[in-house]
Coordinates of C-alpha atoms in Angstrom, one line a residue:
M1 CA -19.7 37.1 38.6
I2 CA -22.8 35.4 38.1
S3 CA -26.0 37.3 38.2
V4 CA -29.6 35.9 38.9
K5 CA -31.9 38.2 38.6
D6 CA -34.8 38.8 41.4
D7 CA -37.8 38.3 39.1
D8 CA -35.9 34.9 38.0
R9 CA -35.4 34.2 41.9
R10 CA -39.1 34.8 42.5
R11 CA -40.1 32.6 39.7
A12 CA -38.0 29.8 41.1
L13 CA -39.3 30.2 44.8
N14 CA -43.0 30.1 43.4
S15 CA -42.3 27.1 41.2
D16 CA -43.7 23.6 42.2
Q17 CA -39.9 22.8 43.5
P18 CA -39.7 22.4 47.2
L19 CA -37.1 25.1 48.5
V20 CA -33.5 23.7 49.5
S21 CA -31.8 25.7 52.3
V22 CA -28.0 25.5 51.4
V23 CA -26.2 26.2 54.8
I24 CA -22.6 27.3 54.7
P25 CA -20.8 27.7 57.9
A26 CA -17.5 30.2 57.3
F27 CA -14.7 30.8 59.6
N28 CA -11.9 32.9 58.2
A29 CA -12.7 31.2 54.5
S30 CA -11.8 34.3 52.5
T31 CA -9.5 32.4 50.3
Y32 CA -12.1 30.1 49.3
I33 CA -15.5 31.5 49.9
E34 CA -16.1 33.0 46.4
R35 CA -15.6 29.9 44.5
T36 CA -17.8 28.1 47.1
L37 CA -20.6 30.5 46.6
R38 CA -20.4 30.3 42.7
S39 CA -20.7 26.6 43.0
A40 CA -23.7 27.1 45.0
M41 CA -25.1 29.8 42.6
R42 CA -24.5 27.6 39.6
Q43 CA -26.7 24.6 40.7
T44 CA -29.1 23.6 37.9
Y45 CA -31.9 23.2 41.0
A46 CA -32.9 26.9 41.2
A47 CA -35.2 26.8 44.3
L48 CA -32.6 27.7 46.7
E49 CA -31.7 29.9 49.7
I50 CA -27.9 30.1 50.6
I51 CA -27.4 31.1 54.2
V52 CA -23.8 31.9 55.0
V53 CA -23.0 31.7 58.9
N54 CA -20.2 33.9 59.4
D55 CA -18.6 32.1 62.7
G56 CA -16.5 35.1 64.2
S57 CA -14.4 35.4 61.2
T58 CA -11.3 38.1 61.2
D59 CA -10.7 38.1 57.5
D60 CA -12.5 39.5 54.8
T61 CA -15.0 36.7 54.6
A62 CA -18.1 38.8 55.4
K63 CA -17.2 41.5 52.8
L64 CA -16.7 39.1 50.2
V65 CA -20.1 37.3 51.0
E66 CA -21.8 40.7 51.0
Q67 CA -20.2 41.7 47.5
T68 CA -21.4 38.2 45.9
A69 CA -25.0 38.6 47.5
M70 CA -25.3 41.9 45.4
S71 CA -25.4 39.6 42.2
D72 CA -27.6 36.9 43.7
S73 CA -30.3 38.0 46.2
R74 CA -30.7 34.2 47.3
I75 CA -27.4 34.6 49.4
N76 CA -28.4 35.8 53.0
L77 CA -25.3 36.6 55.3
L78 CA -25.7 36.0 59.3
S79 CA -22.8 37.1 61.4
T80 CA -22.2 35.5 64.9
P81 CA -19.5 35.4 67.6
N82 CA -17.1 32.3 66.8
R83 CA -18.6 29.1 68.3
G84 CA -17.4 26.5 65.9
V85 CA -18.9 24.8 63.0
A86 CA -21.8 22.8 64.6
A87 CA -23.5 26.2 66.0
A88 CA -23.0 27.7 62.9
R89 CA -24.7 24.9 61.2
N90 CA -27.4 24.9 63.8
T91 CA -27.7 28.7 63.4
G92 CA -28.1 28.2 59.5
I93 CA -30.7 25.4 60.0
D94 CA -32.8 27.7 62.8
A95 CA -32.8 30.7 60.0
S96 CA -33.8 28.3 56.9
S97 CA -37.1 28.0 55.2
G98 CA -36.6 25.1 52.9
R99 CA -38.3 21.7 53.2
F100 CA -34.6 20.4 52.9
V101 CA -31.4 21.7 54.0
A102 CA -28.1 21.0 52.4
F103 CA -24.8 21.5 54.0
L104 CA -21.7 22.9 52.1
D105 CA -18.4 23.7 54.0
A106 CA -17.0 27.1 52.9
D107 CA -13.9 25.7 51.2
D108 CA -15.5 22.8 49.4
L109 CA -17.3 22.7 45.9
W110 CA -20.3 21.3 44.2
H111 CA -20.9 20.0 40.8
S112 CA -23.7 21.7 39.3
T113 CA -26.2 19.0 39.4
E114 CA -25.7 18.1 43.2
I115 CA -28.8 19.4 44.6
E116 CA -31.1 18.8 41.7
K117 CA -30.1 14.8 41.7
Q118 CA -30.4 14.6 45.5
V119 CA -34.0 16.4 45.5
D120 CA -34.8 14.0 42.8
A121 CA -33.8 10.9 44.8
L122 CA -35.4 11.9 48.1
N123 CA -38.7 13.2 46.6
R124 CA -39.4 9.8 45.4
L125 CA -39.2 8.4 48.9
S126 CA -41.5 8.4 52.0
S127 CA -40.6 10.5 54.9
R128 CA -38.9 7.4 56.7
W129 CA -36.1 8.5 54.2
A130 CA -34.5 11.5 56.0
A131 CA -31.6 12.1 53.9
V132 CA -29.7 11.5 50.7
Y133 CA -25.5 11.9 50.0
T134 CA -23.4 11.7 47.3
L135 CA -19.7 10.7 46.7
H136 CA -16.7 13.0 46.4
Y137 CA -13.2 13.6 44.7
I138 CA -10.7 15.2 47.0
I139 CA -9.4 18.5 45.6
N140 CA -6.5 20.7 46.3
E141 CA -6.0 24.4 46.9
D142 CA -6.4 25.1 43.0
D143 CA -9.4 23.1 42.6
E144 CA -7.6 20.3 40.9
I145 CA -8.7 16.6 41.7
I146 CA -6.1 14.7 43.7
R147 CA -7.8 11.6 43.8
P148 CA -11.3 10.2 44.5
G149 CA -12.8 9.5 47.6
S150 CA -14.2 6.1 48.9
S151 CA -16.3 4.2 46.6
D152 CA -18.2 2.5 49.4
V153 CA -21.8 3.2 49.3
A154 CA -25.1 1.7 51.1
R155 CA -28.8 2.9 51.0
G156 CA -31.5 2.1 53.4
Y157 CA -30.9 1.4 57.2
I158 CA -27.4 1.6 57.6
Y159 CA -26.5 2.4 61.0
A160 CA -24.2 -0.7 61.7
R161 CA -22.4 -0.2 58.5
H162 CA -22.1 3.3 58.7
L163 CA -20.4 3.2 62.3
N164 CA -17.7 1.1 60.5
L165 CA -17.3 2.5 57.1
K166 CA -18.3 6.2 57.4
Y167 CA -20.0 6.4 54.3
I168 CA -20.8 9.9 53.7
G169 CA -17.2 10.9 54.4
N170 CA -17.4 14.7 54.6
G171 CA -19.6 17.6 55.6
S172 CA -20.7 18.8 52.0
A173 CA -22.4 15.5 50.6
L174 CA -25.5 15.5 52.5
L175 CA -28.9 16.9 52.2
V176 CA -31.5 16.3 54.8
R177 CA -35.3 17.1 55.4
R178 CA -35.2 20.1 57.6
D179 CA -37.8 18.8 60.3
V180 CA -35.5 15.7 60.9
A181 CA -32.9 17.8 61.4
L182 CA -34.5 19.8 64.1
E183 CA -36.0 16.3 65.5
I184 CA -32.6 15.0 66.2
G185 CA -31.3 18.2 68.0
G186 CA -29.0 19.4 64.9
F187 CA -25.2 19.4 65.3
D188 CA -23.7 18.9 68.6
S189 CA -21.7 21.7 69.8
S190 CA -20.0 20.4 72.9
Y191 CA -17.3 18.7 70.9
A192 CA -15.9 22.0 69.9
A193 CA -16.6 23.3 73.3
A194 CA -14.1 20.3 74.6
G195 CA -11.6 21.1 72.0
I196 CA -12.1 17.9 70.0
G197 CA -14.4 19.4 67.3
G198 CA -14.0 17.8 63.8
C199 CA -16.2 15.0 63.5
E200 CA -19.7 16.7 64.0
D201 CA -20.7 15.3 60.8
L202 CA -20.5 12.3 61.8
D203 CA -22.2 12.5 65.1
F204 CA -25.1 14.2 63.1
E205 CA -25.0 11.2 60.3
L206 CA -25.2 8.4 63.0
K207 CA -28.1 10.1 64.9
L208 CA -29.8 9.9 61.4
A209 CA -28.9 6.6 60.4
A210 CA -29.8 5.1 63.9
R211 CA -33.6 6.3 63.5
Y212 CA -34.0 6.8 59.6
F213 CA -33.4 5.7 56.1
I214 CA -30.6 7.4 54.3
E215 CA -30.4 7.4 50.3
V216 CA -27.3 7.5 48.0
V217 CA -26.9 9.2 44.7
P218 CA -23.7 7.2 43.8
E219 CA -21.7 9.9 41.6
R220 CA -18.8 11.9 42.6
L221 CA -20.4 15.2 42.7
V222 CA -18.7 17.1 45.7
G223 CA -15.1 18.5 45.6
Y224 CA -13.9 18.0 49.1
R225 CA -10.8 20.2 49.6
K226 CA -7.6 19.3 51.7
H227 CA -5.4 21.9 52.5
P228 CA -3.1 22.9 55.5
G229 CA -5.7 25.1 57.0
S230 CA -8.8 23.0 57.1
M231 CA -10.4 21.5 59.9
S232 CA -9.3 18.1 58.6
S233 CA -5.6 18.9 58.6
D234 CA -5.7 19.0 62.7
H235 CA -4.9 15.2 62.9
L236 CA -4.8 15.0 66.7
R237 CA -8.0 16.7 66.9
M238 CA -9.6 14.4 64.0
G239 CA -8.7 11.3 66.0
K240 CA -9.9 12.0 69.1
S241 CA -13.2 13.7 67.9
A242 CA -13.8 10.4 66.0
L243 CA -13.1 8.1 69.0
E244 CA -15.4 10.2 71.1
V245 CA -18.1 10.2 68.3
V246 CA -18.1 6.6 68.2
R247 CA -18.0 6.1 71.8
R248 CA -21.1 8.4 72.4
S249 CA -23.2 6.5 69.5
L250 CA -22.5 3.1 71.1
A251 CA -23.4 4.5 74.3
A252 CA -26.8 6.0 72.9
N253 CA -27.5 2.6 70.9
P254 CA -27.0 -0.2 73.8
N255 CA -29.0 -2.8 71.6
L256 CA -26.3 -3.0 69.1
P257 CA -24.9 -6.6 68.8
R258 CA -21.1 -7.2 70.2
Y259 CA -20.1 -8.1 66.7
A260 CA -21.1 -4.6 65.4
I261 CA -19.9 -2.8 68.5
G262 CA -16.5 -4.5 68.4
S263 CA -15.9 -4.0 64.6
A264 CA -17.0 -0.1 65.2
I265 CA -14.5 0.4 67.5
D266 CA -11.8 -1.4 65.9
A267 CA -12.4 0.6 62.4
T268 CA -12.4 3.8 64.3
R269 CA -9.0 3.0 66.2
K270 CA -7.7 2.4 63.0
Y271 CA -8.6 5.6 61.6
A272 CA -7.5 7.5 64.9
F273 CA -4.0 5.5 64.7
W274 CA -3.4 7.3 61.2
E275 CA -4.8 10.4 62.1
F276 CA -2.1 10.2 65.3
R277 CA 0.5 9.1 63.2
Q278 CA 0.3 12.2 61.1
A279 CA 0.5 14.5 63.9
R280 CA 3.6 12.6 65.1
R281 CA 2.1 11.4 68.3
A282 CA 3.9 8.6 69.2
Y283 CA 2.6 7.8 72.2
L284 CA -1.2 8.0 71.0
S285 CA -0.3 6.1 68.0
L286 CA 1.3 3.0 70.5
V287 CA -1.8 3.2 72.7
T288 CA -4.0 3.0 69.7
I289 CA -2.1 0.1 67.8
F290 CA -1.9 -2.4 70.7
P291 CA -5.6 -3.2 70.9
I292 CA -5.7 -3.4 67.1
L293 CA -3.0 -5.6 66.9
R294 CA -5.2 -8.2 69.1
S295 CA -8.3 -7.8 67.0
D296 CA -6.6 -7.6 63.6
P297 CA -3.2 -8.7 63.4
Q298 CA -2.9 -8.6 59.6
F299 CA -3.6 -4.9 59.9
V300 CA -0.2 -4.3 61.6
V301 CA 1.3 -6.7 59.1
R302 CA 0.5 -4.9 56.3
L303 CA 1.2 -1.8 58.0
L304 CA 4.9 -3.0 58.2
L305 CA 5.1 -3.8 54.8
E306 CA 3.8 -0.5 53.7
K307 CA 6.6 1.0 55.7
S308 CA 9.1 -1.0 54.2
L309 CA 7.9 -0.1 50.6
R310 CA 8.1 3.8 51.5
V311 CA 11.8 3.2 52.6
M312 CA 12.5 1.8 49.4
Q313 CA 10.9 4.7 47.6
Y314 CA 13.0 7.1 49.5
L315 CA 16.4 5.2 48.3
R316 CA 14.8 5.9 44.7
P317 CA 17.0 8.8 42.8
A318 CA 15.5 12.4 43.1
S319 CA 15.4 13.0 39.8
V320 CA 12.9 9.9 39.2
I321 CA 10.4 11.3 41.9
A322 CA 10.7 14.8 40.5
I323 CA 9.6 13.5 37.0
G324 CA 6.5 11.6 38.8
E325 CA 5.3 14.6 40.4
D326 CA 5.7 16.7 37.4
S327 CA 3.9 14.2 35.6
L328 CA 0.7 14.1 37.9
R329 CA 0.6 17.8 38.0
M330 CA 0.7 18.0 34.3
N331 CA -2.3 15.8 33.9
S332 CA -4.2 17.4 36.6
V333 CA -8.0 18.1 36.1
K334 CA -9.9 20.7 37.6
F335 CA -13.3 20.0 39.5
D336 CA -15.7 21.9 37.7
D337 CA -19.0 21.8 35.6
Q338 CA -16.8 20.2 32.8
V339 CA -16.0 17.2 34.8
V340 CA -18.5 14.5 34.1
P341 CA -19.6 13.0 37.6
S342 CA -18.0 9.6 38.1
F343 CA -19.8 6.5 39.4
P344 CA -17.9 4.6 42.0
E345 CA -15.0 2.1 40.7
C346 CA -15.4 -1.7 41.3
S347 CA -14.4 -2.3 44.6
N348 CA -11.7 -4.7 45.4
E349 CA -13.3 -6.4 48.1
T350 CA -11.6 -9.3 50.0
P351 CA -14.0 -12.6 50.7
R352 CA -13.3 -11.8 54.3
F353 CA -14.4 -8.1 54.0
R354 CA -17.7 -9.3 52.2
R355 CA -18.5 -11.6 55.1
H356 CA -18.0 -8.8 57.3
L357 CA -20.3 -6.6 55.3
M358 CA -23.0 -9.1 55.3
R359 CA -22.8 -9.3 58.9
L360 CA -23.1 -6.0 59.5
A361 CA -26.0 -5.7 56.9
A362 CA -27.8 -8.6 58.8
V363 CA -27.3 -6.3 62.0
D364 CA -28.9 -3.6 60.2
A365 CA -32.0 -5.7 58.8
S366 CA -32.4 -6.7 62.6
L367 CA -32.4 -3.2 64.0
N368 CA -34.6 -1.9 61.5
S369 CA -37.1 -4.8 62.3
T370 CA -37.4 -3.4 65.9
L371 CA -38.2 0.0 64.5
A372 CA -40.9 -0.9 62.1
P373 CA -43.6 -1.1 64.6
E374 CA -42.6 2.5 66.0
W375 CA -43.0 3.6 62.3
K376 CA -46.3 2.1 62.1
R377 CA -47.6 3.8 65.0
S378 CA -46.2 7.2 63.9

């Protein structure tokens, strides 16, 4: 167990470093919470307070947090009735004292340099830059890296592009100025109340992106865990949540050009289609794929080709498949402080995608110009 002495904590908090409040919403997170806390405690940036919001857990989550807090006085435990991840994060924001707030899900991990690099990046910028995100690896139940997350990055005013590409990708990659998080109303708990919680992170990010600049540290500093019990494993709910988040964001920003609106809806439908398909909801998959067929028939052609390839793989001898799986398992690397954070790989962008991205960047430049006079007045 890591130990951080109280006098070390006082020296850190009395330094010239701005305090960062780490908010960890936790619901029945006993399997992973100790590993998650260790990744927060091991940060090279010491001026932290770590707020765990126990969201009505019925397992040993609270007990494990209390035990860990005995060795690190920066950890504070708040317990509430179960109200969902958005309400839990808002409770943490309200209780925080830091200039910045960083969000860490109770089953995810941070590289030890995550907060240091984010604070360094944001501290150099004006208050118009509200947040900074990093890239991630997908990890499994044993902390092993399955694959890298998306390599797409953008910085500055990125609202139209973020609607399409969803750069941030998970709830553990964002550090935000606390006053801005409060200004935009925190996280929207109405999704959970409607039974479609899951994409509250995206809703929060889009509210930030519509009003502020966002910075990026283009390194893989987050271990985003995929496992059967995670919120993202509820594919039906995730698909419905994404569609509703984008619908609300478009309704709140009616000045968005038609091209950006159409491409955002199309991109979200494709995401929802994959989620519904994994949920084995044939009707919802078909309802979603028909408008995609009209807007992007090539997507459906690629889908059919991939289906054919999968059928061919199923026809391979089982021994060959097993050998491949064993090889992957033997070559697995754990996400920990020994992993050197990687930079995004070169993207294999098609000319069509580059043109699409350029059009969205032009939309962002135009939207930003309409906000500039407002910033000068403030």
